[in-house]
Coordinates of C-alpha atoms and ligand atoms in Angstrom, one line a residue:
Chain A
M1 CA 28.8 -4.3 -15.5
L2 CA 27.4 -5.5 -12.2
K3 CA 30.1 -6.2 -9.7
V4 CA 29.5 -7.9 -6.3
E5 CA 32.5 -8.0 -3.9
Q6 CA 32.8 -9.7 -0.5
L7 CA 29.0 -9.5 -0.1
S8 CA 28.0 -10.7 3.3
V9 CA 24.4 -10.9 4.7
H10 CA 23.2 -11.9 8.1
Y11 CA 19.6 -12.7 9.1
G12 CA 19.9 -12.4 12.9
G13 CA 22.3 -15.3 13.7
I14 CA 22.2 -16.8 10.3
H15 CA 25.1 -15.9 8.1
A16 CA 23.3 -16.4 4.8
L17 CA 26.0 -15.0 2.5
Q18 CA 29.6 -15.3 3.6
G19 CA 31.5 -12.9 1.4
I20 CA 30.5 -13.8 -2.2
G21 CA 31.8 -12.1 -5.3
L22 CA 30.5 -12.2 -8.8
E23 CA 30.6 -10.2 -12.0
V24 CA 28.0 -9.8 -14.7
P25 CA 29.5 -8.2 -17.8
D26 CA 27.3 -6.1 -20.0
G27 CA 25.3 -8.1 -22.5
A28 CA 26.0 -11.4 -20.9
I29 CA 23.7 -14.1 -19.4
V30 CA 25.1 -15.2 -16.1
S31 CA 23.5 -17.9 -14.0
L32 CA 23.8 -18.6 -10.4
I33 CA 22.8 -22.1 -9.4
G34 CA 22.6 -23.8 -6.0
A35 CA 20.5 -25.9 -3.8
N36 CA 17.5 -24.6 -1.9
G37 CA 18.7 -22.4 1.0
A38 CA 22.1 -21.7 -0.5
G39 CA 21.5 -17.9 -0.5
K40 CA 20.6 -17.3 -4.1
S41 CA 17.6 -15.2 -3.4
T42 CA 19.4 -13.3 -0.7
A43 CA 22.1 -12.3 -3.2
L44 CA 19.6 -10.9 -5.7
R45 CA 17.5 -9.2 -3.0
S46 CA 20.7 -7.5 -1.7
I47 CA 21.5 -6.2 -5.1
V48 CA 18.2 -4.4 -5.4
G49 CA 18.3 -3.2 -1.8
L50 CA 15.5 -5.2 -0.4
V51 CA 18.0 -6.8 2.0
K52 CA 20.7 -4.7 3.8
P53 CA 24.1 -6.4 3.5
S54 CA 26.3 -6.6 6.6
G55 CA 29.4 -6.2 4.5
G56 CA 30.9 -6.0 1.0
S57 CA 30.0 -3.9 -1.9
I58 CA 27.8 -3.9 -5.0
S59 CA 28.4 -1.6 -7.9
W60 CA 26.7 -1.0 -11.2
N61 CA 28.8 0.5 -14.0
G62 CA 31.2 1.8 -11.3
E63 CA 28.5 3.4 -9.2
R64 CA 28.0 2.0 -5.7
L65 CA 24.5 0.6 -5.2
T66 CA 24.9 -0.5 -1.6
G67 CA 22.8 1.8 0.7
L68 CA 20.6 3.1 -2.1
A69 CA 16.8 2.7 -1.8
T70 CA 15.3 0.1 -4.0
K71 CA 13.4 2.6 -6.1
D72 CA 16.7 4.3 -6.9
I73 CA 18.4 1.1 -7.8
V74 CA 15.5 0.0 -10.1
S75 CA 15.4 3.5 -11.7
R76 CA 19.0 2.9 -12.7
G77 CA 17.9 -0.1 -14.8
V78 CA 18.7 -2.8 -12.3
C79 CA 15.5 -4.9 -12.1
L80 CA 14.4 -8.1 -10.3
V81 CA 11.7 -10.6 -11.2
P82 CA 11.2 -11.9 -7.7
E83 CA 10.9 -15.5 -6.7
G84 CA 7.2 -16.5 -6.6
R85 CA 6.3 -13.9 -9.2
H86 CA 4.6 -11.4 -6.8
V87 CA 2.3 -9.9 -9.3
F88 CA -0.3 -7.6 -7.7
P89 CA -3.3 -10.0 -7.6
N90 CA -6.0 -7.5 -7.2
L91 CA -4.8 -5.2 -10.0
T92 CA -5.5 -6.0 -13.6
V93 CA -2.8 -7.2 -16.0
D94 CA -2.8 -3.8 -17.6
E95 CA -2.4 -2.0 -14.2
N96 CA 0.5 -4.4 -13.3
L97 CA 2.3 -3.4 -16.5
T98 CA 1.6 0.3 -15.9
L99 CA 3.2 0.0 -12.5
G100 CA 6.2 -1.5 -14.0
A101 CA 6.7 1.8 -15.9
Y102 CA 6.0 3.8 -12.7
S103 CA 9.2 5.7 -12.7
R104 CA 9.2 6.5 -16.4
R105 CA 7.7 9.6 -18.0
D106 CA 8.2 8.8 -21.7
R107 CA 4.7 8.0 -22.8
A108 CA 5.7 6.9 -26.3
G109 CA 8.4 4.6 -25.0
I110 CA 6.0 3.1 -22.5
A111 CA 3.4 2.4 -25.1
A112 CA 6.0 0.8 -27.4
D113 CA 7.3 -1.4 -24.5
R114 CA 3.7 -2.5 -23.7
E115 CA 3.3 -3.6 -27.4
K116 CA 6.6 -5.4 -27.1
V117 CA 5.5 -7.2 -24.0
F118 CA 2.3 -8.2 -25.7
G119 CA 4.3 -9.4 -28.6
F120 CA 6.3 -11.7 -26.3
F121 CA 3.2 -12.8 -24.4
P122 CA 0.0 -12.6 -26.5
R123 CA -1.8 -14.3 -23.7
L124 CA -1.3 -11.2 -21.5
E125 CA -3.0 -9.0 -24.1
E126 CA -6.0 -11.3 -24.2
R127 CA -6.2 -11.0 -20.4
A128 CA -5.3 -7.4 -20.1
K129 CA -8.5 -6.4 -18.2
Q130 CA -8.4 -9.4 -15.9
K131 CA -7.2 -9.3 -12.4
A132 CA -3.7 -10.8 -12.1
G133 CA -4.9 -13.1 -9.3
T134 CA -7.1 -15.0 -11.7
L135 CA -4.2 -15.9 -14.0
S136 CA -2.6 -19.3 -14.1
G137 CA 0.9 -19.7 -12.6
G138 CA 2.5 -19.6 -16.0
E139 CA 0.6 -16.5 -17.0
Q140 CA 1.6 -14.8 -13.8
Q141 CA 5.2 -15.5 -14.5
M142 CA 4.8 -14.0 -18.0
L143 CA 3.2 -11.0 -16.3
A144 CA 6.1 -10.7 -13.8
V145 CA 8.6 -10.8 -16.6
G146 CA 6.5 -8.3 -18.7
R147 CA 6.1 -6.0 -15.7
A148 CA 9.9 -6.1 -15.3
L149 CA 10.4 -5.3 -18.9
M150 CA 8.2 -2.2 -18.5
T151 CA 10.9 -0.7 -16.2
R152 CA 13.1 -0.9 -19.3
P153 CA 15.9 -2.8 -17.5
K154 CA 19.5 -2.7 -18.4
I155 CA 20.1 -5.8 -16.3
L156 CA 17.2 -8.2 -15.7
M157 CA 17.6 -10.4 -12.7
M158 CA 15.3 -13.4 -12.4
D159 CA 14.8 -15.5 -9.3
E160 CA 13.7 -19.0 -10.3
P161 CA 11.4 -18.1 -13.1
S162 CA 10.8 -21.8 -13.9
L163 CA 9.6 -22.7 -10.4
G164 CA 6.4 -24.7 -10.4
L165 CA 5.8 -24.2 -14.1
A166 CA 4.9 -26.7 -16.9
P167 CA 7.9 -27.6 -19.1
L168 CA 6.4 -26.0 -22.1
V169 CA 6.0 -22.7 -20.2
V170 CA 9.5 -23.0 -18.9
K171 CA 10.8 -23.4 -22.4
M172 CA 8.9 -20.3 -23.5
I173 CA 10.2 -18.2 -20.7
F174 CA 13.8 -19.2 -21.4
G175 CA 13.2 -18.5 -25.0
I176 CA 12.2 -15.0 -24.1
V177 CA 15.1 -14.5 -21.7
R178 CA 17.3 -15.2 -24.7
A179 CA 15.4 -12.8 -26.9
I180 CA 15.6 -10.1 -24.3
N181 CA 19.3 -10.7 -24.0
Q182 CA 19.7 -10.4 -27.7
E183 CA 18.2 -7.0 -27.6
G184 CA 21.1 -6.0 -25.3
V185 CA 19.7 -6.6 -21.8
T186 CA 22.1 -8.2 -19.4
V187 CA 20.6 -11.1 -17.6
L188 CA 21.4 -12.6 -14.1
L189 CA 19.5 -15.8 -13.7
I190 CA 19.0 -17.9 -10.6
E191 CA 17.7 -21.4 -11.0
Q192 CA 17.4 -24.7 -9.3
N193 CA 16.7 -26.0 -12.7
A194 CA 20.5 -26.1 -13.3
R195 CA 20.6 -27.7 -16.7
A196 CA 18.4 -25.1 -18.3
A197 CA 20.3 -22.3 -16.5
L198 CA 23.7 -23.6 -17.5
E199 CA 22.7 -24.2 -21.1
I200 CA 21.7 -20.6 -21.6
A201 CA 24.5 -19.0 -19.6
D202 CA 27.7 -17.4 -20.9
H203 CA 29.1 -17.7 -17.4
A204 CA 27.8 -19.4 -14.3
Y205 CA 28.5 -19.6 -10.5
V206 CA 27.7 -22.3 -8.1
L207 CA 26.6 -21.1 -4.6
E208 CA 26.7 -23.5 -1.7
T209 CA 25.6 -22.4 1.8
G210 CA 26.6 -18.8 1.4
R211 CA 29.8 -19.3 -0.6
I212 CA 30.7 -19.4 -4.3
T213 CA 32.4 -22.8 -4.7
L214 CA 32.7 -23.0 -8.4
Q215 CA 32.5 -20.8 -11.5
G216 CA 33.1 -21.2 -15.2
S217 CA 31.4 -21.0 -18.6
G218 CA 28.0 -22.7 -18.8
K219 CA 29.6 -25.4 -21.0
E220 CA 32.4 -26.1 -18.5
L221 CA 30.0 -26.4 -15.6
L222 CA 27.7 -28.7 -17.6
A223 CA 30.6 -31.0 -18.1
H224 CA 32.0 -30.7 -14.5
D225 CA 31.7 -33.9 -12.6
G226 CA 30.8 -32.4 -9.3
V227 CA 28.1 -30.2 -10.9
R228 CA 26.7 -33.2 -12.8
R229 CA 26.5 -35.2 -9.6
A230 CA 25.1 -32.5 -7.4
Y231 CA 22.8 -30.5 -9.7
L232 CA 22.2 -32.5 -12.9
G233 CA 21.8 -35.9 -11.3
E234 CA 18.1 -36.1 -11.8
A235 CA 16.4 -36.2 -15.2
D236 CA 15.7 -32.6 -16.2
P237 CA 12.2 -31.6 -17.1
V238 CA 13.2 -29.3 -19.9
A239 CA 13.2 -31.2 -23.1
Chain B
M1 CA -43.9 8.2 15.9
T2 CA -45.1 10.5 13.1
L3 CA -43.7 10.3 9.6
P4 CA -42.3 13.8 9.7
L5 CA -40.5 13.1 12.9
L6 CA -39.1 9.9 11.5
L7 CA -37.8 11.7 8.4
Q8 CA -36.2 14.3 10.7
H9 CA -34.5 11.5 12.6
L10 CA -33.4 9.9 9.4
A11 CA -31.9 13.2 8.1
N12 CA -29.9 13.5 11.4
A13 CA -28.8 9.9 11.2
L14 CA -27.6 10.4 7.6
A15 CA -25.6 13.5 8.7
L16 CA -24.0 11.7 11.7
G17 CA -23.3 8.6 9.6
S18 CA -21.6 10.8 6.9
L19 CA -19.4 12.3 9.5
Y20 CA -18.5 8.9 10.9
A21 CA -17.8 7.7 7.3
L22 CA -15.4 10.5 6.7
I23 CA -13.3 9.6 9.8
A24 CA -13.6 5.8 9.2
I25 CA -12.1 6.1 5.7
G26 CA -8.8 7.4 7.3
Y27 CA -8.6 4.4 9.6
T28 CA -9.2 2.0 6.8
M29 CA -6.8 3.6 4.4
V30 CA -3.9 3.6 6.8
Y31 CA -4.6 0.1 8.0
G32 CA -4.8 -1.0 4.4
I33 CA -1.3 0.4 3.6
L34 CA 0.6 -0.2 6.9
R35 CA -1.6 -2.7 8.8
L36 CA -1.5 -0.1 11.5
I37 CA -4.3 1.3 13.6
N38 CA -3.7 5.0 13.8
F39 CA -5.0 5.7 17.3
A40 CA -4.3 9.4 16.8
H41 CA -6.7 9.6 13.9
G42 CA -9.6 10.9 16.1
D43 CA -7.2 13.6 17.4
V44 CA -6.5 14.7 13.9
F45 CA -10.3 15.1 13.5
M46 CA -10.2 17.4 16.6
L47 CA -7.3 19.4 15.3
G48 CA -9.1 20.1 12.0
A49 CA -12.0 21.6 13.9
Y50 CA -9.7 23.7 16.1
V51 CA -7.6 25.0 13.3
A52 CA -10.7 26.2 11.4
F53 CA -12.0 27.7 14.7
Y54 CA -8.8 29.7 15.3
C55 CA -8.6 30.9 11.7
V56 CA -12.0 32.5 12.2
A57 CA -11.5 33.6 15.8
L58 CA -7.9 34.9 15.7
F59 CA -7.3 35.8 12.1
L60 CA -10.9 36.9 11.4
L61 CA -10.9 35.0 8.1
P62 CA -14.2 34.1 6.4
W63 CA -15.4 30.6 7.3
W64 CA -14.7 29.2 3.8
A65 CA -11.1 30.4 3.8
S66 CA -10.7 29.0 7.3
F67 CA -12.1 25.7 6.1
V68 CA -9.7 25.4 3.2
I69 CA -6.7 26.4 5.3
A70 CA -7.7 24.0 8.1
I71 CA -8.0 20.9 5.9
V72 CA -4.7 21.6 4.2
V73 CA -2.9 22.3 7.6
T74 CA -4.5 19.2 9.2
A75 CA -3.5 17.0 6.2
L76 CA 0.1 18.2 6.7
M77 CA -0.2 17.4 10.4
G78 CA -1.2 13.9 9.5
V79 CA 1.8 13.6 7.2
L80 CA 4.0 14.9 10.0
L81 CA 2.4 12.4 12.5
E82 CA 3.5 9.5 10.3
R83 CA 7.0 11.0 9.9
V84 CA 7.7 11.3 13.5
A85 CA 5.6 8.6 15.2
Y86 CA 5.5 5.8 12.7
R87 CA 8.1 5.9 10.1
P88 CA 11.1 5.5 12.5
L89 CA 9.4 2.3 13.6
R90 CA 8.7 0.9 10.2
D91 CA 10.8 -2.2 10.8
S92 CA 10.0 -2.5 14.4
P93 CA 7.6 -5.1 15.9
K94 CA 3.9 -4.2 15.5
I95 CA 3.5 -3.7 19.2
S96 CA 6.0 -0.9 19.3
V97 CA 4.2 1.0 16.5
M98 CA 0.9 0.5 18.3
I99 CA 2.4 1.9 21.5
S100 CA 3.7 4.8 19.6
A101 CA 0.3 5.4 18.1
I102 CA -1.3 5.5 21.5
G103 CA 1.4 7.8 22.8
A104 CA 0.9 10.1 19.8
S105 CA -2.8 10.3 20.6
F106 CA -2.2 11.2 24.3
L107 CA 0.4 13.7 23.3
I108 CA -1.9 15.5 20.8
E109 CA -4.8 15.5 23.3
N110 CA -2.7 16.9 26.1
V111 CA -0.9 19.5 24.0
A112 CA -4.4 20.5 22.8
V113 CA -5.6 20.9 26.4
V114 CA -2.6 23.2 27.1
L115 CA -2.8 25.2 23.9
F116 CA -6.6 25.4 23.4
G117 CA -7.7 25.3 27.0
G118 CA -9.8 22.6 28.5
R119 CA -13.0 24.7 28.5
P120 CA -15.3 24.1 25.5
K121 CA -15.4 26.7 22.8
G122 CA -18.5 27.8 20.9
V123 CA -18.3 27.7 17.2
A124 CA -19.9 30.3 15.0
V125 CA -21.9 28.4 12.4
P126 CA -21.7 30.0 8.9
D127 CA -25.1 31.5 8.1
I128 CA -25.6 29.5 5.0
L129 CA -25.3 26.2 7.0
N130 CA -27.6 27.5 9.7
V131 CA -30.7 27.8 7.6
K132 CA -33.8 26.0 8.7
L133 CA -35.3 24.1 5.8
T134 CA -38.9 23.3 6.1
L135 CA -40.9 20.9 3.9
G136 CA -44.4 20.4 5.2
A137 CA -44.1 19.2 8.7
V138 CA -40.4 18.2 8.3
S139 CA -37.7 20.7 9.2
V140 CA -33.9 20.2 9.1
M141 CA -31.0 22.5 9.3
S142 CA -29.2 23.0 6.0
V143 CA -25.9 21.7 7.5
S144 CA -27.5 18.3 7.9
L145 CA -28.1 18.1 4.1
V146 CA -24.7 19.6 3.2
I147 CA -22.8 17.0 5.2
P148 CA -24.0 13.9 3.3
I149 CA -23.5 15.8 0.0
C150 CA -19.9 16.6 0.9
T151 CA -19.3 13.1 2.0
F152 CA -20.5 11.5 -1.2
A153 CA -18.6 14.0 -3.3
L154 CA -15.4 13.3 -1.3
L155 CA -16.0 9.6 -1.6
A156 CA -16.4 9.8 -5.3
V157 CA -13.2 11.7 -5.6
L158 CA -11.3 9.3 -3.4
L159 CA -12.6 6.2 -5.3
W160 CA -11.5 7.9 -8.5
V161 CA -8.1 8.6 -7.1
V162 CA -7.6 5.1 -5.8
G163 CA -9.1 3.4 -8.7
K164 CA -8.0 5.4 -11.7
T165 CA -4.9 7.4 -11.0
R166 CA -1.2 6.3 -11.0
T167 CA -0.9 7.3 -7.4
G168 CA -4.0 5.2 -6.5
M169 CA -2.6 2.3 -8.4
A170 CA 0.6 2.6 -6.4
M171 CA -1.4 2.8 -3.2
R172 CA -3.1 -0.5 -4.1
A173 CA 0.2 -2.0 -5.0
V174 CA 1.9 -0.9 -1.7
S175 CA -1.0 -2.2 0.3
T176 CA -0.9 -5.7 -1.2
D177 CA 2.9 -6.3 -1.6
L178 CA 5.3 -3.8 -0.2
D179 CA 8.5 -5.4 -1.6
A180 CA 7.0 -5.9 -5.0
A181 CA 5.9 -2.3 -5.0
R182 CA 9.5 -1.2 -4.2
L183 CA 10.6 -3.3 -7.2
Q184 CA 8.5 -1.1 -9.5
A185 CA 10.5 1.9 -8.3
I186 CA 7.5 3.1 -6.4
D187 CA 8.5 5.6 -3.7
V188 CA 6.8 3.8 -0.9
N189 CA 7.4 6.6 1.6
R190 CA 5.7 9.1 -0.6
I191 CA 2.7 6.8 -1.1
I192 CA 2.4 6.3 2.7
S193 CA 2.6 10.1 3.2
F194 CA 0.0 10.6 0.6
T195 CA -2.3 8.1 2.4
F196 CA -1.9 9.8 5.8
G197 CA -2.4 13.2 4.1
S198 CA -5.6 12.2 2.4
G199 CA -7.0 10.3 5.4
S200 CA -6.3 13.3 7.6
L201 CA -7.8 15.7 5.1
L202 CA -11.0 13.7 5.2
A203 CA -11.0 13.6 9.0
S204 CA -10.5 17.3 9.3
F205 CA -13.2 17.9 6.7
G206 CA -15.4 15.8 9.0
G207 CA -14.2 17.6 12.1
I208 CA -15.0 21.0 10.8
L209 CA -18.5 19.9 9.5
W210 CA -19.0 18.3 12.9
S211 CA -18.3 21.6 14.6
Y212 CA -20.9 23.2 12.4
K213 CA -23.5 20.6 13.3
Y214 CA -22.6 20.3 17.0
P215 CA -21.1 23.8 17.5
Q216 CA -18.9 23.2 20.5
L217 CA -15.2 22.2 20.6
N218 CA -13.2 20.5 23.3
P219 CA -9.7 18.9 23.1
L220 CA -11.1 15.4 23.7
M221 CA -13.9 15.7 21.2
G222 CA -12.1 13.3 18.8
V223 CA -11.8 10.4 21.3
M224 CA -15.3 9.0 21.1
P225 CA -15.9 9.6 17.4
G226 CA -12.4 8.2 16.8
L227 CA -13.2 5.0 18.6
K228 CA -16.6 4.6 17.0
C229 CA -15.2 5.2 13.5
F230 CA -12.5 2.7 14.1
I231 CA -15.3 0.3 14.9
A232 CA -17.1 1.4 11.8
A233 CA -14.1 0.6 9.7
V234 CA -13.8 -2.9 11.3
I235 CA -17.5 -3.5 10.8
G236 CA -17.3 -2.6 7.2
G237 CA -14.2 -4.7 6.7
I238 CA -11.0 -2.9 7.5
G239 CA -8.9 -2.0 4.5
N240 CA -12.0 -1.5 2.4
I241 CA -13.1 2.1 1.7
Q242 CA -16.7 1.4 0.8
G243 CA -16.9 -0.8 3.8
A244 CA -15.8 2.0 6.1
V245 CA -18.4 4.3 4.6
L246 CA -21.1 1.6 5.1
G247 CA -19.9 1.0 8.6
G248 CA -20.1 4.7 9.3
F249 CA -23.6 5.0 8.0
L250 CA -24.8 1.9 9.9
L251 CA -23.3 3.3 13.1
G252 CA -24.9 6.7 12.7
A253 CA -28.3 5.2 11.9
I254 CA -28.3 2.7 14.7
E255 CA -27.2 5.3 17.2
L256 CA -29.7 8.0 16.4
L257 CA -32.7 5.7 15.5
T258 CA -32.3 3.7 18.7
I259 CA -32.4 6.9 20.7
A260 CA -35.4 8.1 18.7
F261 CA -37.4 5.0 19.2
L262 CA -36.2 4.0 22.7
P263 CA -35.4 7.3 24.4
T264 CA -34.7 5.5 27.7
L265 CA -31.6 4.1 26.1
T266 CA -30.1 7.5 25.4
G267 CA -27.6 7.1 28.2
Y268 CA -26.1 4.1 26.4
R269 CA -25.7 5.7 23.0
D270 CA -22.0 5.3 22.9
A271 CA -22.4 1.6 23.7
F272 CA -24.4 0.7 20.5
A273 CA -21.2 0.8 18.4
F274 CA -19.6 -1.9 20.5
V275 CA -22.7 -4.1 20.5
L276 CA -22.9 -3.8 16.7
L277 CA -19.1 -4.6 16.5
I278 CA -19.6 -7.8 18.6
V279 CA -22.5 -8.9 16.5
V280 CA -20.7 -8.3 13.2
L281 CA -17.5 -9.9 14.3
L282 CA -19.5 -13.0 15.5
V283 CA -21.3 -13.3 12.2
K284 CA -18.6 -12.2 9.7
P285 CA -15.2 -11.8 11.3
S286 CA -13.7 -10.1 8.2
G287 CA -16.4 -7.4 8.3
L288 CA -19.3 -6.8 6.1
L289 CA -17.5 -6.0 2.9
G290 CA -14.2 -7.5 3.9
S291 CA -12.6 -10.6 2.6
R292 CA -9.0 -11.8 2.3
Q293 CA -9.0 -11.1 -1.4
V294 CA -10.5 -7.7 -1.2
E295 CA -8.6 -4.6 -2.2
K296 CA -6.7 -3.4 0.9
V297 CA -6.5 0.3 0.7
Ligands
ADP1 N1 13.9 -13.2 5.9 C1 14.7 -14.2 6.4 N2 14.9 -14.3 7.7 C2 15.7 -15.2 8.2 N3 16.4 -16.1 7.5 C3 16.3 -16.1 6.1 C4 15.4 -15.1 5.5 N4 15.4 -15.3 4.2 C5 16.3 -16.3 4.0 N5 16.8 -16.8 5.1 C6 17.7 -17.9 5.3 O1 18.9 -17.5 4.5 C7 19.4 -18.7 3.8 C8 19.4 -18.4 2.4 O2 18.1 -18.2 1.9 P1 17.7 -17.9 0.4 O3 18.5 -16.7 0.0 O4 16.3 -17.7 0.3 O5 18.2 -19.2 -0.4 P2 17.8 -19.7 -1.8 O6 17.2 -18.6 -2.6 O7 19.1 -20.1 -2.4 O8 16.9 -20.9 -1.7 C9 18.4 -19.8 4.2 O9 19.1 -20.5 5.3 C10 17.2 -19.2 4.7 O10 16.6 -19.9 5.7
MG2 MG1 15.3 -18.6 -3.4

């Protein structure tokens, strides 16, 4: 279980997270929704140690993550697919996947995971020798997810995986999130695409300017008036 | 000018260019990874030559053993330099790191003056590198042929490491996207140390060969080559290894051939690099092989 308590982050004078708490039970899909600038990315970046919190604590299966280096957090199975994908554009698809498994030594396991990724995303296998920078946005997102799977995550955190993608690709990515989850990987999902994120979620949190203002099961929030007005008001592109 | 004389000049230009290339690679690798100009790199080159010198002079070791010890010791010094002068400033503004680099350079130079003495030291060139090879009317010293051979061999190894190994892959990842590299559980600090170590190893390799071709040491011997090789790296497209090598060869060729054809310009030989730099930057600001999409290692 991932547990975040009283997490506070400052960027200079900006108080981006003002003591948020959330829990992600093993095996669950938890969504964190909120408007642009609410602090969603900051929360995930703090969990993996890319941002140093100014207060609060983050623990993973009882072990404190706060203060650990990112590489040590990732090696513990806590993995982030960053906003904007951030694949390595001048490395090939194959090399990107290899780097995902950088901290692992189990050759057989790595090979099996690569097959699995190619099973999820046959497109990546076709493009294995191509530089990642030549891929389309959707393919890059597939690669970012695939690369994350190569770390063999216990919890996969995804920062706006649907951003800027065609509805069909979004649907595919969400389908794979579900499949990954069914194999026992815990998922923490951030989305502006609130409907899709709530439909898939066991539990969800609403983040507003650095504070958690609401939480409940995905179904509850989908039915919640405030959420409907603020986040589901516009027609949603996911069919 | 006669053909044999021209060939002789070309051989010397090739040797000098190779030495420049070896130093320029270190600038370009460090810049590729940290976007930092390691001003102390020329001083690392100087240290390599001195360590090899003292291994022979003080410990009476054979030249080849001194060579190996010196490149290893100097590589470690490069790693240490990053630890003490750059790593503590990793999250500081660029200008602080740059000032630290300049400070490190002055510190090394002045400590070298104190430790090694300001007076030039003569180097005993190994016999095997001191053979005069004659082919018809052309004669060159064996060291002038050994230098380019070593350079191309080292370049091949380096390109293999960067292009084919896990560590090389991680270097390329770190140089394009630091945070994304961290998210792959890459130990970024280790990759940076490795980069400084290999860059310093190449510079010391160059420094020792330099001291066999121009057998005199002084504590400031790294300053001018350092500056020129930084220019070579920029000319080639900083961040690009092949570019740095190309820049090094260009610089060596222009410097020696200009002197050969226009001996009256000899007094200006150190200025050619700057002229070439200005020309290249005017025509192609990203350098000859540089582009924004190019691999930055
Ligand atoms: N590196 C940064 N430096 C300064 N302010 C930042 C930085 N990153 C984010 N912020 C600010 O923190 C707040 C939360 O940002 P972010 O976590 O990216 O929100 P979200 O992901 O929900 O859109 C915003 O006001 C944003 O401007
Ligand atoms: Mg965000």
